[in-house]
Short mmCIF file of N, CA and C in Angstrom, two decimals:
data_model
loop_
_atom_site.label_atom_id
_atom_site.label_comp_id
_atom_site.label_asym_id
_atom_site.label_seq_id
_atom_site.Cartn_x
_atom_site.Cartn_y
_atom_site.Cartn_z
N GLN A 1 60.32 151.09 110.80
CA GLN A 1 61.40 150.17 111.15
C GLN A 1 62.72 150.92 111.14
N ARG A 2 63.40 150.93 112.28
CA ARG A 2 64.68 151.62 112.37
C ARG A 2 65.73 150.97 111.48
N GLU A 3 65.51 149.73 111.09
CA GLU A 3 66.48 149.03 110.23
C GLU A 3 66.62 149.67 108.86
N TYR A 4 65.67 150.52 108.48
CA TYR A 4 65.71 151.16 107.17
C TYR A 4 66.21 152.60 107.23
N ASN A 5 66.85 152.98 108.32
CA ASN A 5 67.35 154.35 108.45
C ASN A 5 68.33 154.75 107.36
N TYR A 6 69.04 153.78 106.78
CA TYR A 6 70.02 154.09 105.74
C TYR A 6 69.52 153.72 104.34
N ASP A 7 68.29 153.29 104.23
CA ASP A 7 67.72 152.95 102.93
C ASP A 7 67.05 154.20 102.36
N MET A 8 67.85 155.03 101.70
CA MET A 8 67.36 156.33 101.24
C MET A 8 66.29 156.21 100.17
N GLU A 9 66.35 155.17 99.36
CA GLU A 9 65.31 154.97 98.34
C GLU A 9 63.96 154.71 99.02
N ARG A 10 63.97 153.86 100.02
CA ARG A 10 62.75 153.55 100.76
C ARG A 10 62.24 154.79 101.51
N LEU A 11 63.16 155.53 102.12
CA LEU A 11 62.77 156.73 102.86
C LEU A 11 62.21 157.81 101.94
N ASN A 12 62.82 157.98 100.77
CA ASN A 12 62.30 158.95 99.80
C ASN A 12 60.89 158.59 99.36
N SER A 13 60.68 157.31 99.09
CA SER A 13 59.36 156.84 98.67
C SER A 13 58.32 157.05 99.79
N ALA A 14 58.71 156.71 101.01
CA ALA A 14 57.81 156.89 102.16
C ALA A 14 57.54 158.37 102.39
N SER A 15 58.55 159.21 102.18
CA SER A 15 58.39 160.65 102.36
C SER A 15 57.37 161.22 101.38
N VAL A 16 57.43 160.79 100.15
CA VAL A 16 56.46 161.24 99.14
C VAL A 16 55.06 160.83 99.57
N TRP A 17 54.89 159.57 99.98
CA TRP A 17 53.57 159.09 100.42
C TRP A 17 53.08 159.91 101.61
N CYS A 18 53.96 160.17 102.56
CA CYS A 18 53.59 160.93 103.76
C CYS A 18 53.13 162.33 103.40
N LYS A 19 53.86 162.99 102.51
CA LYS A 19 53.49 164.35 102.11
C LYS A 19 52.14 164.36 101.40
N GLU A 20 51.88 163.34 100.60
CA GLU A 20 50.60 163.26 99.88
C GLU A 20 49.43 162.95 100.81
N ASN A 21 49.73 162.37 101.97
CA ASN A 21 48.67 161.93 102.88
C ASN A 21 48.69 162.65 104.23
N GLY A 22 49.40 163.76 104.30
CA GLY A 22 49.40 164.56 105.52
C GLY A 22 50.06 163.89 106.71
N LYS A 23 51.06 163.08 106.46
CA LYS A 23 51.78 162.36 107.52
C LYS A 23 53.22 162.83 107.57
N LYS A 24 53.95 162.40 108.61
CA LYS A 24 55.37 162.71 108.74
C LYS A 24 56.14 161.45 109.13
N ILE A 25 57.36 161.35 108.62
CA ILE A 25 58.26 160.26 109.01
C ILE A 25 59.04 160.72 110.24
N CYS A 26 59.20 159.82 111.16
CA CYS A 26 60.04 160.08 112.33
C CYS A 26 61.02 158.93 112.46
N LEU A 27 62.31 159.24 112.52
CA LEU A 27 63.34 158.20 112.68
C LEU A 27 63.91 158.26 114.09
N LEU A 28 64.29 157.10 114.59
CA LEU A 28 65.02 157.02 115.86
C LEU A 28 66.49 157.04 115.49
N ALA A 29 67.19 158.12 115.87
CA ALA A 29 68.55 158.35 115.38
C ALA A 29 69.63 157.59 116.12
N ASN A 30 69.43 157.27 117.39
CA ASN A 30 70.55 156.72 118.16
C ASN A 30 70.24 155.38 118.83
N SER A 31 69.44 154.59 118.18
CA SER A 31 69.16 153.26 118.72
C SER A 31 70.40 152.38 118.60
N GLY A 32 70.76 151.75 119.69
CA GLY A 32 71.89 150.83 119.67
C GLY A 32 71.47 149.40 119.41
N CYS A 33 70.19 149.18 119.16
CA CYS A 33 69.69 147.82 118.94
C CYS A 33 70.26 147.22 117.66
N LEU A 34 70.44 145.93 117.68
CA LEU A 34 70.85 145.22 116.47
C LEU A 34 69.70 145.22 115.47
N ASN A 35 70.01 145.31 114.20
CA ASN A 35 68.96 145.28 113.18
C ASN A 35 68.21 143.95 113.20
N PHE A 36 66.90 144.05 113.07
CA PHE A 36 66.01 142.90 113.00
C PHE A 36 66.19 141.96 114.19
N CYS A 37 66.43 142.53 115.35
CA CYS A 37 66.66 141.73 116.57
C CYS A 37 65.37 141.02 116.98
N SER A 38 65.48 139.74 117.22
CA SER A 38 64.31 138.95 117.60
C SER A 38 63.80 139.31 118.99
N ALA A 39 64.63 139.99 119.79
CA ALA A 39 64.25 140.33 121.16
C ALA A 39 63.89 141.81 121.31
N GLN A 40 63.72 142.53 120.21
CA GLN A 40 63.51 143.98 120.29
C GLN A 40 62.26 144.33 121.10
N ILE A 41 61.14 143.71 120.84
CA ILE A 41 59.90 144.03 121.57
C ILE A 41 60.07 143.70 123.04
N PHE A 42 60.70 142.56 123.33
CA PHE A 42 60.95 142.17 124.72
C PHE A 42 61.84 143.21 125.40
N HIS A 43 62.90 143.63 124.72
CA HIS A 43 63.81 144.61 125.29
C HIS A 43 63.11 145.95 125.51
N ASP A 44 62.31 146.39 124.54
CA ASP A 44 61.57 147.65 124.70
C ASP A 44 60.65 147.58 125.92
N ASN A 45 60.04 146.42 126.14
CA ASN A 45 59.19 146.25 127.32
C ASN A 45 60.02 146.26 128.61
N LEU A 46 61.23 145.69 128.56
CA LEU A 46 62.11 145.76 129.72
C LEU A 46 62.41 147.21 130.09
N VAL A 47 62.72 148.03 129.08
CA VAL A 47 63.02 149.43 129.33
C VAL A 47 61.81 150.14 129.94
N SER A 48 60.62 149.79 129.49
CA SER A 48 59.40 150.40 130.02
C SER A 48 59.20 150.10 131.50
N HIS A 49 59.71 148.97 131.94
CA HIS A 49 59.51 148.55 133.34
C HIS A 49 60.82 148.53 134.12
N LEU A 50 61.80 149.29 133.66
CA LEU A 50 63.13 149.24 134.25
C LEU A 50 63.16 149.57 135.74
N SER A 51 62.41 150.57 136.15
CA SER A 51 62.44 150.95 137.57
C SER A 51 61.93 149.81 138.45
N GLU A 52 60.91 149.09 137.99
CA GLU A 52 60.40 147.96 138.76
C GLU A 52 61.38 146.78 138.73
N ILE A 53 61.97 146.55 137.58
CA ILE A 53 62.89 145.44 137.42
C ILE A 53 64.12 145.62 138.30
N GLU A 54 64.62 146.85 138.37
CA GLU A 54 65.83 147.11 139.15
C GLU A 54 65.61 146.95 140.65
N MET A 55 64.36 146.90 141.08
CA MET A 55 64.07 146.73 142.51
C MET A 55 64.12 145.26 142.92
N GLU A 56 64.19 144.37 141.94
CA GLU A 56 64.19 142.93 142.20
C GLU A 56 65.51 142.32 141.77
N LYS A 57 65.85 141.18 142.34
CA LYS A 57 67.01 140.42 141.87
C LYS A 57 66.53 139.48 140.78
N ASN A 58 66.85 139.82 139.57
CA ASN A 58 66.39 139.07 138.40
C ASN A 58 67.57 138.51 137.62
N CYS A 59 67.51 137.28 137.25
CA CYS A 59 68.47 136.68 136.31
C CYS A 59 69.89 137.22 136.52
N MET A 60 70.42 137.05 137.67
CA MET A 60 71.72 137.64 138.00
C MET A 60 72.86 137.10 137.14
N THR A 61 72.71 135.92 136.57
CA THR A 61 73.78 135.34 135.77
C THR A 61 73.47 135.33 134.27
N PHE A 62 72.36 135.95 133.87
CA PHE A 62 71.96 135.93 132.47
C PHE A 62 71.47 137.31 132.06
N ASP A 63 72.01 137.85 130.97
CA ASP A 63 71.57 139.14 130.45
C ASP A 63 70.59 138.87 129.32
N PRO A 64 69.31 139.26 129.49
CA PRO A 64 68.31 138.99 128.45
C PRO A 64 68.41 139.92 127.24
N VAL A 65 69.27 140.92 127.30
CA VAL A 65 69.39 141.88 126.20
C VAL A 65 70.45 141.36 125.22
N LEU A 66 69.99 140.89 124.06
CA LEU A 66 70.87 140.23 123.09
C LEU A 66 72.00 141.12 122.59
N CYS A 67 71.71 142.40 122.35
CA CYS A 67 72.76 143.26 121.80
C CYS A 67 73.90 143.43 122.80
N ARG A 68 73.58 143.56 124.08
CA ARG A 68 74.66 143.65 125.07
C ARG A 68 75.48 142.38 125.09
N ARG A 69 74.81 141.23 125.06
CA ARG A 69 75.54 139.96 125.05
C ARG A 69 76.41 139.85 123.80
N HIS A 70 75.87 140.30 122.67
CA HIS A 70 76.60 140.24 121.40
C HIS A 70 77.88 141.07 121.47
N TYR A 71 77.76 142.32 121.94
CA TYR A 71 78.93 143.20 121.97
C TYR A 71 79.93 142.86 123.05
N GLN A 72 79.53 142.08 124.02
CA GLN A 72 80.47 141.65 125.04
C GLN A 72 81.37 140.52 124.55
N GLN A 73 81.01 139.91 123.44
CA GLN A 73 81.83 138.83 122.88
C GLN A 73 82.96 139.45 122.05
N HIS A 74 84.14 138.92 122.22
CA HIS A 74 85.29 139.41 121.46
C HIS A 74 85.07 139.22 119.96
N GLY A 75 85.46 140.22 119.19
CA GLY A 75 85.42 140.10 117.74
C GLY A 75 84.18 140.66 117.08
N ASN A 76 83.26 141.26 117.83
CA ASN A 76 82.00 141.74 117.25
C ASN A 76 81.95 143.25 117.06
N GLY A 77 83.09 143.92 117.08
CA GLY A 77 83.11 145.37 116.96
C GLY A 77 82.57 145.90 115.65
N ALA A 78 82.92 145.28 114.54
CA ALA A 78 82.48 145.79 113.24
C ALA A 78 80.97 145.69 113.07
N SER A 79 80.33 144.79 113.79
CA SER A 79 78.87 144.68 113.65
C SER A 79 78.16 145.90 114.23
N PHE A 80 78.86 146.71 115.02
CA PHE A 80 78.29 147.97 115.49
C PHE A 80 77.98 148.88 114.30
N LEU A 81 78.75 148.73 113.23
CA LEU A 81 78.49 149.48 112.00
C LEU A 81 77.60 148.70 111.04
N LYS A 82 77.84 147.41 110.94
CA LYS A 82 77.14 146.58 109.96
C LYS A 82 75.68 146.30 110.32
N ASN A 83 75.43 146.06 111.59
CA ASN A 83 74.12 145.55 112.02
C ASN A 83 73.36 146.50 112.92
N SER A 84 73.58 147.79 112.76
CA SER A 84 72.90 148.77 113.59
C SER A 84 72.28 149.84 112.73
N SER A 85 71.36 150.59 113.31
CA SER A 85 70.64 151.61 112.55
C SER A 85 70.95 153.03 113.00
N TRP A 86 71.84 153.21 113.97
CA TRP A 86 72.12 154.54 114.50
C TRP A 86 72.70 155.44 113.41
N ILE A 87 72.45 156.71 113.56
CA ILE A 87 72.88 157.72 112.59
C ILE A 87 73.86 158.66 113.28
N ARG A 88 75.00 158.90 112.68
CA ARG A 88 75.97 159.84 113.26
C ARG A 88 75.39 161.25 113.22
N PRO A 89 75.69 162.07 114.23
CA PRO A 89 75.21 163.47 114.21
C PRO A 89 75.60 164.21 112.93
N GLU A 90 76.77 163.91 112.39
CA GLU A 90 77.23 164.56 111.16
C GLU A 90 76.38 164.19 109.95
N ASP A 91 75.65 163.10 110.03
CA ASP A 91 74.89 162.63 108.86
C ASP A 91 73.42 163.01 108.90
N VAL A 92 72.98 163.66 109.97
CA VAL A 92 71.58 164.07 110.07
C VAL A 92 71.20 165.00 108.92
N LYS A 93 72.13 165.84 108.49
CA LYS A 93 71.85 166.81 107.42
C LYS A 93 71.41 166.13 106.12
N HIS A 94 71.80 164.88 105.91
CA HIS A 94 71.44 164.19 104.67
C HIS A 94 69.95 163.80 104.63
N TYR A 95 69.27 163.91 105.75
CA TYR A 95 67.86 163.55 105.82
C TYR A 95 66.94 164.76 105.66
N GLU A 96 67.52 165.95 105.56
CA GLU A 96 66.71 167.17 105.43
C GLU A 96 65.88 167.10 104.15
N GLY A 97 64.64 167.50 104.27
CA GLY A 97 63.71 167.45 103.14
C GLY A 97 63.05 166.10 102.97
N ILE A 98 63.55 165.09 103.67
CA ILE A 98 62.98 163.73 103.59
C ILE A 98 62.33 163.37 104.92
N VAL A 99 63.08 163.59 105.98
CA VAL A 99 62.63 163.22 107.33
C VAL A 99 62.53 164.50 108.17
N PRO A 100 61.31 164.93 108.52
CA PRO A 100 61.17 166.18 109.27
C PRO A 100 61.45 166.05 110.77
N LEU A 101 61.54 164.82 111.27
CA LEU A 101 61.66 164.64 112.71
C LEU A 101 62.53 163.43 113.03
N MET A 102 63.47 163.63 113.95
CA MET A 102 64.28 162.52 114.46
C MET A 102 64.14 162.47 115.96
N LYS A 103 63.89 161.29 116.45
CA LYS A 103 63.77 161.08 117.90
C LYS A 103 65.12 160.63 118.43
N LEU A 104 65.45 161.06 119.64
CA LEU A 104 66.66 160.62 120.31
C LEU A 104 66.27 159.79 121.52
N ALA A 105 66.81 158.60 121.60
CA ALA A 105 66.55 157.73 122.75
C ALA A 105 67.42 158.18 123.91
N THR A 106 66.78 158.62 124.98
CA THR A 106 67.53 159.08 126.15
C THR A 106 66.91 158.61 127.46
N ARG A 107 65.87 157.79 127.38
CA ARG A 107 65.14 157.39 128.59
C ARG A 107 66.05 156.75 129.64
N THR A 108 66.95 155.90 129.21
CA THR A 108 67.83 155.23 130.17
C THR A 108 69.29 155.62 129.96
N HIS A 109 69.54 156.63 129.15
CA HIS A 109 70.90 157.03 128.82
C HIS A 109 71.57 157.71 130.02
N GLU A 110 72.87 157.45 130.20
CA GLU A 110 73.61 158.03 131.31
C GLU A 110 73.87 159.52 131.12
N ASN A 111 73.88 160.01 129.87
CA ASN A 111 74.18 161.41 129.61
C ASN A 111 73.25 161.94 128.52
N PRO A 112 71.95 162.10 128.82
CA PRO A 112 71.02 162.57 127.78
C PRO A 112 71.37 163.95 127.23
N ARG A 113 71.89 164.83 128.06
CA ARG A 113 72.26 166.17 127.57
C ARG A 113 73.38 166.09 126.54
N GLY A 114 74.32 165.17 126.74
CA GLY A 114 75.40 165.00 125.78
C GLY A 114 74.89 164.52 124.43
N VAL A 115 73.92 163.61 124.46
CA VAL A 115 73.32 163.09 123.22
C VAL A 115 72.59 164.22 122.50
N ILE A 116 71.77 164.94 123.23
CA ILE A 116 71.01 166.05 122.62
C ILE A 116 71.96 167.10 122.05
N HIS A 117 73.00 167.42 122.78
CA HIS A 117 73.97 168.41 122.32
C HIS A 117 74.65 167.96 121.01
N ALA A 118 75.10 166.72 120.96
CA ALA A 118 75.78 166.22 119.76
C ALA A 118 74.88 166.31 118.53
N TYR A 119 73.63 165.89 118.67
CA TYR A 119 72.73 165.91 117.52
C TYR A 119 72.26 167.31 117.16
N SER A 120 72.10 168.18 118.15
CA SER A 120 71.69 169.55 117.83
C SER A 120 72.83 170.32 117.16
N GLU A 121 74.07 169.99 117.51
CA GLU A 121 75.23 170.64 116.88
C GLU A 121 75.57 170.01 115.53
N GLY A 122 75.14 168.77 115.30
CA GLY A 122 75.46 168.09 114.04
C GLY A 122 76.89 167.61 113.97
N ARG A 123 77.52 167.45 115.13
CA ARG A 123 78.90 166.93 115.17
C ARG A 123 79.17 166.37 116.56
N PHE A 124 80.13 165.47 116.60
CA PHE A 124 80.46 164.82 117.86
C PHE A 124 81.94 164.46 117.83
N THR A 125 82.66 164.77 118.88
CA THR A 125 84.09 164.51 118.92
C THR A 125 84.45 163.47 119.99
N GLY A 126 83.55 162.57 120.26
CA GLY A 126 83.80 161.59 121.30
C GLY A 126 83.67 160.16 120.83
N ASN A 127 83.33 159.31 121.79
CA ASN A 127 83.20 157.87 121.61
C ASN A 127 81.79 157.55 121.11
N LEU A 128 81.67 157.11 119.87
CA LEU A 128 80.35 156.83 119.29
C LEU A 128 79.57 155.78 120.08
N PHE A 129 80.28 154.87 120.76
CA PHE A 129 79.58 153.87 121.57
C PHE A 129 78.72 154.53 122.64
N ASP A 130 79.11 155.74 123.06
CA ASP A 130 78.40 156.42 124.14
C ASP A 130 77.19 157.21 123.67
N LEU A 131 76.99 157.38 122.37
CA LEU A 131 75.83 158.12 121.88
C LEU A 131 74.57 157.27 121.79
N THR A 132 74.73 155.99 121.63
CA THR A 132 73.56 155.14 121.43
C THR A 132 72.90 154.79 122.75
N GLU A 133 71.64 154.39 122.65
CA GLU A 133 70.96 153.84 123.81
C GLU A 133 70.51 152.44 123.45
N PRO A 134 70.94 151.44 124.18
CA PRO A 134 71.82 151.57 125.33
C PRO A 134 73.23 151.96 124.90
N GLY A 135 73.93 152.63 125.81
CA GLY A 135 75.31 153.02 125.55
C GLY A 135 76.23 151.82 125.71
N TYR A 136 77.09 151.60 124.74
CA TYR A 136 77.93 150.40 124.74
C TYR A 136 79.38 150.65 125.15
N GLY A 137 79.71 151.88 125.52
CA GLY A 137 81.09 152.19 125.86
C GLY A 137 81.70 151.24 126.87
N ARG A 138 80.95 150.85 127.86
CA ARG A 138 81.50 149.99 128.92
C ARG A 138 81.75 148.56 128.44
N PHE A 139 81.17 148.17 127.32
CA PHE A 139 81.38 146.81 126.83
C PHE A 139 82.63 146.69 125.97
N PHE A 140 83.13 147.80 125.49
CA PHE A 140 84.34 147.82 124.68
C PHE A 140 85.48 148.35 125.55
N LYS A 141 85.68 147.71 126.67
CA LYS A 141 86.64 148.17 127.67
C LYS A 141 88.03 148.34 127.06
N GLY A 142 88.61 149.52 127.31
CA GLY A 142 89.95 149.79 126.81
C GLY A 142 89.98 150.36 125.42
N TYR A 143 88.79 150.57 124.80
CA TYR A 143 88.73 151.10 123.44
C TYR A 143 87.62 152.15 123.33
N VAL A 144 87.81 153.09 122.44
CA VAL A 144 86.76 154.04 122.08
C VAL A 144 86.62 154.04 120.57
N LEU A 145 85.41 154.26 120.11
CA LEU A 145 85.15 154.40 118.68
C LEU A 145 85.16 155.90 118.39
N ASP A 146 86.33 156.39 117.98
CA ASP A 146 86.56 157.82 117.83
C ASP A 146 85.89 158.34 116.56
N ASN A 147 84.85 159.14 116.75
CA ASN A 147 84.07 159.66 115.64
C ASN A 147 84.92 160.55 114.73
N THR A 148 85.93 161.21 115.27
CA THR A 148 86.75 162.10 114.44
C THR A 148 87.65 161.32 113.49
N LEU A 149 87.79 160.03 113.70
CA LEU A 149 88.63 159.21 112.82
C LEU A 149 87.85 158.50 111.71
N PHE A 150 86.53 158.72 111.67
CA PHE A 150 85.73 158.11 110.60
C PHE A 150 86.13 158.73 109.27
N PRO A 151 86.17 157.93 108.22
CA PRO A 151 86.56 158.46 106.91
C PRO A 151 85.51 159.44 106.37
N ASN A 152 85.95 160.37 105.56
CA ASN A 152 85.05 161.37 104.98
C ASN A 152 83.98 160.75 104.09
N ASP A 153 84.25 159.57 103.55
CA ASP A 153 83.27 158.94 102.65
C ASP A 153 82.31 157.99 103.38
N TYR A 154 82.29 158.03 104.70
CA TYR A 154 81.46 157.07 105.45
C TYR A 154 79.99 157.13 105.02
N TRP A 155 79.42 158.32 104.94
CA TRP A 155 78.02 158.44 104.55
C TRP A 155 77.81 157.90 103.14
N ASP A 156 78.68 158.29 102.21
CA ASP A 156 78.52 157.88 100.82
C ASP A 156 78.58 156.37 100.66
N ILE A 157 79.51 155.73 101.35
CA ILE A 157 79.66 154.28 101.24
C ILE A 157 78.57 153.57 102.02
N HIS A 158 78.38 153.97 103.28
CA HIS A 158 77.46 153.25 104.17
C HIS A 158 76.00 153.44 103.77
N ALA A 159 75.63 154.64 103.39
CA ALA A 159 74.22 154.91 103.09
C ALA A 159 73.87 154.78 101.62
N LYS A 160 74.77 155.17 100.74
CA LYS A 160 74.43 155.21 99.32
C LYS A 160 74.84 153.96 98.56
N LYS A 161 75.95 153.34 98.95
CA LYS A 161 76.49 152.25 98.13
C LYS A 161 76.47 150.89 98.82
N CYS A 162 76.01 150.84 100.06
CA CYS A 162 76.04 149.57 100.79
C CYS A 162 75.10 148.55 100.16
N THR A 163 75.63 147.38 99.88
CA THR A 163 74.83 146.29 99.31
C THR A 163 74.52 145.23 100.36
N HIS A 164 74.97 145.45 101.59
CA HIS A 164 74.77 144.51 102.71
C HIS A 164 75.42 143.15 102.43
N ASN A 165 76.45 143.16 101.61
CA ASN A 165 77.21 141.96 101.34
C ASN A 165 78.51 142.02 102.16
N CYS A 166 78.35 141.92 103.47
CA CYS A 166 79.45 142.17 104.41
C CYS A 166 80.60 141.17 104.27
N LYS A 167 80.33 139.98 103.82
CA LYS A 167 81.39 138.97 103.73
C LYS A 167 82.44 139.33 102.69
N THR A 168 82.05 140.06 101.66
CA THR A 168 83.01 140.39 100.60
C THR A 168 83.44 141.85 100.60
N CYS A 169 82.67 142.72 101.23
CA CYS A 169 82.95 144.16 101.17
C CYS A 169 84.13 144.56 102.05
N GLY A 170 84.01 144.41 103.34
CA GLY A 170 85.09 144.75 104.26
C GLY A 170 85.19 146.22 104.64
N TYR A 171 84.28 147.08 104.13
CA TYR A 171 84.38 148.51 104.43
C TYR A 171 84.24 148.79 105.92
N CYS A 172 83.23 148.26 106.56
CA CYS A 172 83.01 148.51 107.98
C CYS A 172 84.16 147.97 108.83
N ASP A 173 84.74 146.85 108.40
CA ASP A 173 85.91 146.31 109.11
C ASP A 173 87.07 147.30 109.05
N ARG A 174 87.26 147.92 107.88
CA ARG A 174 88.34 148.90 107.74
C ARG A 174 88.07 150.15 108.57
N VAL A 175 86.80 150.58 108.64
CA VAL A 175 86.46 151.75 109.44
C VAL A 175 86.72 151.46 110.92
N ILE A 176 86.35 150.27 111.37
CA ILE A 176 86.57 149.91 112.78
C ILE A 176 88.07 149.87 113.08
N ILE A 177 88.86 149.28 112.20
CA ILE A 177 90.31 149.20 112.43
C ILE A 177 90.91 150.60 112.54
N LYS A 178 90.42 151.53 111.73
CA LYS A 178 90.94 152.90 111.75
C LYS A 178 90.42 153.69 112.96
N SER A 179 89.17 153.50 113.33
CA SER A 179 88.50 154.38 114.30
C SER A 179 88.43 153.84 115.72
N LEU A 180 88.62 152.54 115.89
CA LEU A 180 88.57 151.94 117.23
C LEU A 180 89.96 152.02 117.82
N ILE A 181 90.14 152.92 118.77
CA ILE A 181 91.48 153.16 119.29
C ILE A 181 91.57 152.77 120.76
N PRO A 182 92.73 152.29 121.17
CA PRO A 182 92.89 151.91 122.58
C PRO A 182 93.00 153.15 123.47
N CYS A 183 92.52 152.99 124.67
CA CYS A 183 92.65 154.03 125.68
C CYS A 183 92.85 153.35 127.02
N GLU A 184 93.10 154.12 128.02
CA GLU A 184 93.25 153.55 129.35
C GLU A 184 91.89 153.04 129.81
N PRO A 185 91.75 151.75 130.07
CA PRO A 185 90.46 151.24 130.53
C PRO A 185 90.13 151.74 131.93
N LEU A 186 88.83 151.96 132.17
CA LEU A 186 88.38 152.37 133.49
C LEU A 186 88.50 151.23 134.49
N GLU A 187 88.33 150.02 133.98
CA GLU A 187 88.46 148.85 134.82
C GLU A 187 89.51 147.95 134.20
N ASN A 188 90.30 147.30 135.02
CA ASN A 188 91.31 146.40 134.50
C ASN A 188 90.71 145.00 134.38
N SER A 189 89.81 144.85 133.41
CA SER A 189 89.12 143.57 133.31
C SER A 189 89.22 142.98 131.92
N GLY A 190 90.31 143.25 131.23
CA GLY A 190 90.49 142.66 129.90
C GLY A 190 90.19 143.65 128.81
N ALA A 191 90.70 143.39 127.64
CA ALA A 191 90.54 144.31 126.52
C ALA A 191 89.64 143.69 125.46
N PHE A 192 88.95 144.55 124.77
CA PHE A 192 88.09 144.15 123.67
C PHE A 192 88.93 143.95 122.42
N GLN A 193 88.56 142.99 121.62
CA GLN A 193 89.29 142.73 120.38
C GLN A 193 88.34 142.94 119.21
N VAL A 194 88.85 143.56 118.13
CA VAL A 194 88.06 143.76 116.93
C VAL A 194 87.73 142.41 116.35
#
């Protein structure tokens, strides 16, 4: 389950079991899916049949992908941190010795080489919305989530100390306020609000 990418206690326990039983853990590092999404299997099947789907006129006024619909609504920016399982390239090093393999989702990504480069280098100086698959950069029109503005304690707070009590914590909200910066939108179709 990609939802447990930041649960280091669970991953350590699974890693021990895997080593004892000749298995390996593999994590999906850049999934943009919402955690515990009820439409995940449906969406994964859509991706599998994307070339066929794109040849037909389907649901022109309805987007069946819940995460895209969620992020297109104003005010949902912080949930990109709170309700997602993606791992920053800078944080991959924390999984060494626990997770021997990380998969990168690039099947439908607009820039798979950029994703591979960021994770192989272990750093990224761009818009974090563009690393995930699906890429969400176009849904946050007029804003970028600048990875270089993330606080130095992001890993320690998000992975080690997170209690998932988002209503009282406010850490992810503060990270979004600091790291979500305005830029010139590619399209003049309104601005995203935190």
